[in-house]
mmCIF file of C-alpha atoms in Angstrom:
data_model
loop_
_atom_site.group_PDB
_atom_site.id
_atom_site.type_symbol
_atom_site.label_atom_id
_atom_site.label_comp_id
_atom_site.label_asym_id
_atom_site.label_seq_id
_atom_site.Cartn_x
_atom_site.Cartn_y
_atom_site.Cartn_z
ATOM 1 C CA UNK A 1041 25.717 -26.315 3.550
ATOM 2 C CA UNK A 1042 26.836 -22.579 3.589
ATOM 3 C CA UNK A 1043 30.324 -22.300 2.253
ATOM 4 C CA UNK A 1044 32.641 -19.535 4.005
ATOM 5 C CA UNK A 1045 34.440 -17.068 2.298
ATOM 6 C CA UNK A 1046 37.068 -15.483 2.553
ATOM 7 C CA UNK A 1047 36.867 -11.395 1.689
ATOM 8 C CA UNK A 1048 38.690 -10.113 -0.855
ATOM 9 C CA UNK A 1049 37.460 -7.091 -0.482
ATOM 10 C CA UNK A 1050 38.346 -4.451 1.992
ATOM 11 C CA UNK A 1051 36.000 -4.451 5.339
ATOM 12 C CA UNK A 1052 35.708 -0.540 4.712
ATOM 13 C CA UNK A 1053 33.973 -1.459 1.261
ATOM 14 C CA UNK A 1054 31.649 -3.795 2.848
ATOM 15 C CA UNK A 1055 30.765 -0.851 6.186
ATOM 16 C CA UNK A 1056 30.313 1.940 2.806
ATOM 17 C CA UNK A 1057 27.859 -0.242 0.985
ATOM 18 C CA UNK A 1058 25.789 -0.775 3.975
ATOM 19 C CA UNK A 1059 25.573 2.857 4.401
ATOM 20 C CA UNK A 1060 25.020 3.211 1.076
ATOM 21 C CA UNK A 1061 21.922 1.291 1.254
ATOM 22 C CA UNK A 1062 20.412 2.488 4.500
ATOM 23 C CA UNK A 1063 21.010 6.226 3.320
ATOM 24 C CA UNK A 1064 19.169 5.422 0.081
ATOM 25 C CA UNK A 1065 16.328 3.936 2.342
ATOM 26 C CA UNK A 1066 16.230 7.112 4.629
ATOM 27 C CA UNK A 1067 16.682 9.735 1.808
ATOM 28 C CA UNK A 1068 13.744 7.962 -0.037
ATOM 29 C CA UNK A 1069 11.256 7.524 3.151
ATOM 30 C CA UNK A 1070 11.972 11.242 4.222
ATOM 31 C CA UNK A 1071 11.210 12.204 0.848
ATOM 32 C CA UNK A 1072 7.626 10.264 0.590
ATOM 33 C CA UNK A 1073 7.094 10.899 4.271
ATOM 34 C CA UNK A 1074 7.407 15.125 3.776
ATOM 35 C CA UNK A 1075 5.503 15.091 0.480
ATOM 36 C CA UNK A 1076 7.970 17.217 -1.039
ATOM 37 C CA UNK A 1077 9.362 15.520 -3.782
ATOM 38 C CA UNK A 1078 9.358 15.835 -7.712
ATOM 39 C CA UNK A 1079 6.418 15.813 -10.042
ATOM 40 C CA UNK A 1080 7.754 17.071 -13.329
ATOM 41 C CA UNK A 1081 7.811 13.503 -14.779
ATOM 42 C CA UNK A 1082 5.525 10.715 -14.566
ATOM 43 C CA UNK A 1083 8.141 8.376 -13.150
ATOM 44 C CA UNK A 1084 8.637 10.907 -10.288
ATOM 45 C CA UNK A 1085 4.429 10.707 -10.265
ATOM 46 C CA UNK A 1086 4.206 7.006 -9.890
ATOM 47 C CA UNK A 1087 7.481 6.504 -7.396
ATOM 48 C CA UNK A 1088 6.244 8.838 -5.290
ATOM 49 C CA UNK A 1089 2.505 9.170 -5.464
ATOM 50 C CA UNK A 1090 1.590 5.564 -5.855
ATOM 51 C CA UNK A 1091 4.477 5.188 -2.974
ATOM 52 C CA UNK A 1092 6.587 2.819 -5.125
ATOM 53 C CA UNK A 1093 9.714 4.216 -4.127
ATOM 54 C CA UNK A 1094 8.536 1.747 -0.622
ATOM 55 C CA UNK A 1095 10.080 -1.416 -2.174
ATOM 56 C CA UNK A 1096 13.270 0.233 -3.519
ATOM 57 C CA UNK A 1097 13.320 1.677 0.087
ATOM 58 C CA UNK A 1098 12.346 -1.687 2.072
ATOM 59 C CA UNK A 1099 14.633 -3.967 -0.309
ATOM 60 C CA UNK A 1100 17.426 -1.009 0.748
ATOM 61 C CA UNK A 1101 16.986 -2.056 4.732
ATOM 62 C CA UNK A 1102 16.734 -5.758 4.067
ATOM 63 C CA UNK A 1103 20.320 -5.999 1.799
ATOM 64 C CA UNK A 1104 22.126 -3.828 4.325
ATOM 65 C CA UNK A 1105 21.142 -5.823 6.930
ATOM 66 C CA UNK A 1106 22.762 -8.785 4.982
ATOM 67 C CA UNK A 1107 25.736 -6.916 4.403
ATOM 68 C CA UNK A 1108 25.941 -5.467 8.404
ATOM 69 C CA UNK A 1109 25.872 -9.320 9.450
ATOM 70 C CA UNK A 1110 28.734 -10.289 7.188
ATOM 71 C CA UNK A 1111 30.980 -6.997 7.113
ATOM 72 C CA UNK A 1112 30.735 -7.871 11.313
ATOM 73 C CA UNK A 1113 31.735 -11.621 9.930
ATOM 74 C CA UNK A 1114 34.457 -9.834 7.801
ATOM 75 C CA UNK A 1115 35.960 -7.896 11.026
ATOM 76 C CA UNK A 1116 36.183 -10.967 13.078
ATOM 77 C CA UNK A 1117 37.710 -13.622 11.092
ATOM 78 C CA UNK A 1118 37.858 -12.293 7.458
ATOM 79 C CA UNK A 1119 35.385 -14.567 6.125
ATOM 80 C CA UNK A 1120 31.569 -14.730 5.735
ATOM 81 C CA UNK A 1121 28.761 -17.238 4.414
ATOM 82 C CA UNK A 1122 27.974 -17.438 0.951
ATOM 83 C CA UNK A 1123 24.084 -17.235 1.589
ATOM 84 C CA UNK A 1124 21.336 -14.924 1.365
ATOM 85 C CA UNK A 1125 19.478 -16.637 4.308
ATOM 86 C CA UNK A 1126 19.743 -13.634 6.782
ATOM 87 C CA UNK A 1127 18.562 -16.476 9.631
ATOM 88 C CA UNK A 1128 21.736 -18.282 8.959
ATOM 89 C CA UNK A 1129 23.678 -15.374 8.708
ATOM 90 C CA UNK A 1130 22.097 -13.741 12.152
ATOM 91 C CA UNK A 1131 23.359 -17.245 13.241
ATOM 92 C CA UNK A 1132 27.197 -17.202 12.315
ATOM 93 C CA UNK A 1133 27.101 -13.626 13.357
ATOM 94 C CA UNK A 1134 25.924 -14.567 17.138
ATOM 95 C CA UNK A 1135 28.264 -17.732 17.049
ATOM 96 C CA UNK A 1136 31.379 -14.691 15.920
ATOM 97 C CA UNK A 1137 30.127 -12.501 18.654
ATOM 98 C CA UNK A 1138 29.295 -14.238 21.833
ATOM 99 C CA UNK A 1139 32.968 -15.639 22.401
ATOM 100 C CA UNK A 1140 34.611 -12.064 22.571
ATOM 101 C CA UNK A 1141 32.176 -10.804 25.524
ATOM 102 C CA UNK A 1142 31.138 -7.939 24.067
ATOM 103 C CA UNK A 1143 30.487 -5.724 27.194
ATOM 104 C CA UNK A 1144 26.982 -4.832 25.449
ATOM 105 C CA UNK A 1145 25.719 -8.108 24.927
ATOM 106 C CA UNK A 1146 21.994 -7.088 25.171
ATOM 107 C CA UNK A 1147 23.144 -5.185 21.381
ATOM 108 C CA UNK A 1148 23.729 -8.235 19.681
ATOM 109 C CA UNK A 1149 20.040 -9.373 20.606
ATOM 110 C CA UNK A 1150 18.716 -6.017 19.562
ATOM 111 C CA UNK A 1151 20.510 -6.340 16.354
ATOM 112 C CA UNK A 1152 18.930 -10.377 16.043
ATOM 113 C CA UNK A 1153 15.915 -8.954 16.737
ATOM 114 C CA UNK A 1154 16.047 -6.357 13.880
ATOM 115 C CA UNK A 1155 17.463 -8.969 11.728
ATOM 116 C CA UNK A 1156 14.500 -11.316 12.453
ATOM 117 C CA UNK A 1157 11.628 -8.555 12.037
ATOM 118 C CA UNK A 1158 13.101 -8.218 8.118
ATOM 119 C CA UNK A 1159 13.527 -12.073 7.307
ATOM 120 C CA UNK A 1160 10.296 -12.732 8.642
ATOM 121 C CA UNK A 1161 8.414 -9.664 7.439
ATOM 122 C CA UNK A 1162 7.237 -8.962 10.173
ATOM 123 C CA UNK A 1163 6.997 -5.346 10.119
ATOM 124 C CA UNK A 1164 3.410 -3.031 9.926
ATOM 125 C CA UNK A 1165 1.662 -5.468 12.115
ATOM 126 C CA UNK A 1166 2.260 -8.253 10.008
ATOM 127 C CA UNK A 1167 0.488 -6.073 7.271
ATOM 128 C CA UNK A 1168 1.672 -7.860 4.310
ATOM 129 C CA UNK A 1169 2.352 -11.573 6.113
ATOM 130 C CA UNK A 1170 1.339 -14.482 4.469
ATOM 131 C CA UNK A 1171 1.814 -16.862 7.394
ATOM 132 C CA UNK A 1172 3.682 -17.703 9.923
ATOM 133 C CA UNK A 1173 5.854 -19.783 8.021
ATOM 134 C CA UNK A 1174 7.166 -16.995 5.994
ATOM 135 C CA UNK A 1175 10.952 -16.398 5.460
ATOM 136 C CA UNK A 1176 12.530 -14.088 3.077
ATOM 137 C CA UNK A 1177 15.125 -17.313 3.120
ATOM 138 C CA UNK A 1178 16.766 -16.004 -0.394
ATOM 139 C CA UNK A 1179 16.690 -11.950 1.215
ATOM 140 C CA UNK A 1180 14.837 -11.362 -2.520
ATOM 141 C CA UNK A 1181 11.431 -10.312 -1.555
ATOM 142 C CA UNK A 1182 10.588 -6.624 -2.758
ATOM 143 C CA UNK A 1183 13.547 -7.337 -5.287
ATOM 144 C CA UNK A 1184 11.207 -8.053 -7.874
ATOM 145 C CA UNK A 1185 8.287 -7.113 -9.156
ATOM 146 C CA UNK A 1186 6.425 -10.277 -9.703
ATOM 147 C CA UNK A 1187 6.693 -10.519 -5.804
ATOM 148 C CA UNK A 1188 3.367 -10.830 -4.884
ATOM 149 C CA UNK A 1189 3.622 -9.417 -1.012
ATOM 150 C CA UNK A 1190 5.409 -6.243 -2.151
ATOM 151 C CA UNK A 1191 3.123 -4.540 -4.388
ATOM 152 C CA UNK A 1192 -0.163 -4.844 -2.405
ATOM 153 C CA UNK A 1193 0.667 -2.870 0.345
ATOM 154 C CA UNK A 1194 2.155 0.371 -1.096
ATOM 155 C CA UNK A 1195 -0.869 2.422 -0.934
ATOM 156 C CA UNK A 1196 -1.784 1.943 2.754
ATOM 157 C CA UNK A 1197 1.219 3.329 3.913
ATOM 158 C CA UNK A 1198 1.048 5.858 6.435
ATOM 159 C CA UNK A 1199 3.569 8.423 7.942
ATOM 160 C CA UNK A 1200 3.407 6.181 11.054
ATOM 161 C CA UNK A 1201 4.779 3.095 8.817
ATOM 162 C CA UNK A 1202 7.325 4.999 7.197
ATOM 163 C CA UNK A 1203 8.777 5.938 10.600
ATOM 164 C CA UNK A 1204 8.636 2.522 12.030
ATOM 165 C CA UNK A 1205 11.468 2.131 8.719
ATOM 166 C CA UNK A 1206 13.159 5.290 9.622
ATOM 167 C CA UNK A 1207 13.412 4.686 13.474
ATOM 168 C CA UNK A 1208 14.671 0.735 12.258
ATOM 169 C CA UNK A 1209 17.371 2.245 9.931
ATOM 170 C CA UNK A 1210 18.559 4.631 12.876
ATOM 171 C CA UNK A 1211 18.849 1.514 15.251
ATOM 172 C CA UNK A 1212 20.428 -0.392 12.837
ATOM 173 C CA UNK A 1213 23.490 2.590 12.662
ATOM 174 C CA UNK A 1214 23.571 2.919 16.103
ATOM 175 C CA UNK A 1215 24.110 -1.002 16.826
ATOM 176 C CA UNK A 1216 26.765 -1.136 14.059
ATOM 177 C CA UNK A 1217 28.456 1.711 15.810
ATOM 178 C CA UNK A 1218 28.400 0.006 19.187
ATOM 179 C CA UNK A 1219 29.260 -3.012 17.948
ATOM 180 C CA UNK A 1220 31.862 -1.801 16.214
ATOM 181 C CA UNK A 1221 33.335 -0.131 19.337
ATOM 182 C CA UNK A 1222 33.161 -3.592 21.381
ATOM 183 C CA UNK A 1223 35.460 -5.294 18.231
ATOM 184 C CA UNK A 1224 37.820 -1.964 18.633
ATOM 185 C CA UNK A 1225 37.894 -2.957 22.369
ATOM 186 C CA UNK A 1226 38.354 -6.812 21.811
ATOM 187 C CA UNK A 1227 41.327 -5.397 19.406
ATOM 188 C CA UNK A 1228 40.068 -6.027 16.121
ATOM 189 C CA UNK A 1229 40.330 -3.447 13.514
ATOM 190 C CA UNK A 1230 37.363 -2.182 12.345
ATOM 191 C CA UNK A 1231 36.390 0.699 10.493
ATOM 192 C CA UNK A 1232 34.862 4.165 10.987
ATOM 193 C CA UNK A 1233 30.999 3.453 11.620
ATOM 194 C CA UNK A 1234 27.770 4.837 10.051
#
């Protein structure tokens, strides 16, 4: 069982992380994706040449979306699961949401939908899936580098890829925002959005 807990933290340090990690995602996929980017070292040569800088970017989009479901847990009721799972996370999140009546319902779904694409890999046309019983159930995959599915797709990206990640990380702002808006009408507090 997933044990609740209670932030400590503010909610506005849980909302600046998030856009910490999606802006880190964008900068780095605009970067690869206008081909104007450092070459004076050979770091800079492999990160952005061999397209490395793809898993820093992709891990970026999966964590944040961890962090969106629970800072939304946060603004609700304070409190949010102590998992990595982002399917039992999407979960408490929906079971949070659907009592207020959020007047944009269909939002929430986008935002499940997002959050399933990501746990499930199944981005690229299922480029990199290993099956259809794949879950990223620990939200570690392209954390590591002894993760097999990570490293044997960097190559093969193409601009189209890297704005399927771009137009994702703009979606996932603009749900947050509206969401956020909906709490602000249900009277809960929330915090300036992304």
């Amino acid at each position: 069982m997933n044990k609740k807990i209670i932030s400590g933290q503010s909610k506005y340090e849980w909302i600046w992380y998030v856009f910490g990690y999606l802006s880190i995602a964008r900068i780095s996929l605009e970067k690869l994706k206008s081909d104007k980017y450092p070459e004076k070292s050979w770091e800079n040569k492999i990160i952005y040449n061999d397209k490395f800088v793809l898993i820093a970017a992709i891990w970026s989009i999966k964590h944040a979306i961890e962090l969106i479901t629970k800072s939304l847990g946060i603004i609700i009721d304070k409190t949010y699961l102590k998992s990595h799972d982002c399917g039992i996370l999407a979960n408490d999140l929906t079971e949070k949401l659907r009592p207020l009546n959020i007047y944009k319902p269909e939002k929430i779904d986008e935002l499940a939908t997002i959050i399933d694409k990501y746990y499930r890999l199944k981005f690229w046309n299922n480029e990199f899936f290993v099956d259809e019983r794949t879950f990223d159930t620990k939200n570690d995959m392209f954390r590591y580098p002894n993760d097999h599915i990570s490293v044997r797709f960097v190559n093969d990206a193409t601009v189209a890829k890297i704005d399927e990640l771009i137009k994702d990380i703009e979606t996932l702002r603009r749900l947050r925002a509206i969401i956020d808006i909906s709490l602000q009408a249900k009277g809960l507090k929330s915090q300036p959005s992304i």
